[in-house]
């Protein structure tokens, strides 16, 4: 059981003749023992750099990394007991799956031969690799390679497990199964884990808590529900959720509403001073098509799907299109007139200038 703490962790890449890059700009984060933290953010925001610093594969520009209260930044990677599975698997092509698994173990501990065999069998069973222990990486599917990479990180019985985009090379069906397996294995073995992903759905379904990152800074840390239901700013609101949240510029009227246009007003969940420029955020599932009341709109497009349809509407006088989830039996045609209503208590409001939530 291990706690991991990052204190004001920073990384600046500087190379002669090139502008320096502030990849990680002061991260504070404490992982509870056995917790699976999803580190979620767009490509280039500093996720891999953060993992590489924790693993000891990259130097630290500032701050500290503590495992169970002790700083590890002075220790080389081999002395940190941190298991890492990278996006590109990094398997040794000439070795079989069993040899790939045994390799890390032998390199670390010069373990007894019988002991190694036993450990390989045990982990292979757990990660469902028993049938392919004698195969070589070239003959494996990407899903199998990804599982070998995971098994190789696990076999060392690490204190901390770091997974960098571990499901990125799988097709949709494989991803679903492997995701469930991964969650089961992580909970079974109880490793304190950081899972890096740019896929919000993966983070929402796997993580105990999510840290949303942008430009080297953590924007919000919370449970999947907290991140989804109470986004701290426009970036988090927009990055998490599919289809994406509607973000509508408006001006508070001081009377509990925001004006989106001369014709369209929406009720706000909290009082906002008159004249303040805001961005109103409404998730597609928190909007409903209603009879005659609500905001008048014109249908631009409708995709009827099995569980629920997706309608794209133009609110009268409003430029940005509005996406609404519709009931499964609803059929809409281009240019149909409809009315749409929002659930006020589920509506979000952000400051237009800072992007921060005003709730
Ligand atoms: N070795 C490096 N030298 C210089 N810049 C780098 C290096 N590795 C990453 N970067 C830059 O640091 C930023 C963060 O990269 P990275 O941590 O790989 O992001 P992510 O994993 O979130 O996609 C990016 O701007 C990237 O170009
Ligand atoms: Mg990366």
XYZ file of N, CA and C in Angstrom, residues 4 11 41 46 52 86 98 109 139 149 159 164 168 202 213 224 226 237 349:
57
model
N 1.304 8.360 -3.074
C 2.199 9.104 -3.975
C 1.818 10.574 -3.931
N 8.605 20.969 -15.026
C 9.576 20.545 -16.029
C 9.668 21.578 -17.147
N -6.078 14.944 -20.467
C -5.866 16.237 -21.108
C -5.500 16.037 -22.565
N 1.381 17.777 -21.244
C 2.387 17.464 -20.222
C 2.140 16.174 -19.451
N 6.923 10.433 -16.766
C 8.348 10.111 -16.922
C 9.171 10.650 -15.756
N 4.079 1.760 -21.310
C 3.992 2.874 -22.245
C 3.077 2.542 -23.410
N 6.641 -14.973 -22.506
C 7.132 -15.400 -21.186
C 8.504 -14.783 -20.901
N 16.153 -8.354 -9.941
C 16.393 -9.024 -8.663
C 17.278 -10.246 -8.732
N 3.787 -11.653 -33.606
C 2.582 -12.399 -33.935
C 1.361 -12.015 -33.113
N 2.497 -5.685 -22.117
C 3.152 -4.503 -21.565
C 2.657 -4.239 -20.139
N 5.399 -0.475 -6.372
C 4.639 0.306 -5.390
C 3.623 1.176 -6.112
N 0.640 4.804 -19.490
C 0.553 5.925 -20.426
C -0.261 5.505 -21.644
N -4.747 2.850 -26.098
C -4.876 3.702 -27.279
C -4.817 2.946 -28.602
N -12.654 7.150 -21.326
C -11.794 6.209 -20.615
C -11.563 6.674 -19.178
N -5.917 18.201 -17.109
C -4.703 18.991 -17.297
C -4.755 19.761 -18.609
N -15.194 11.447 -11.085
C -15.829 11.628 -12.393
C -17.133 12.431 -12.306
N -17.962 14.714 -10.016
C -17.659 16.123 -9.742
C -17.194 16.838 -11.004
N -15.392 21.835 -18.818
C -16.760 21.583 -19.279
C -16.751 21.077 -20.718
N -22.822 28.304 -15.577
C -22.523 29.658 -16.050
C -21.072 29.997 -15.694
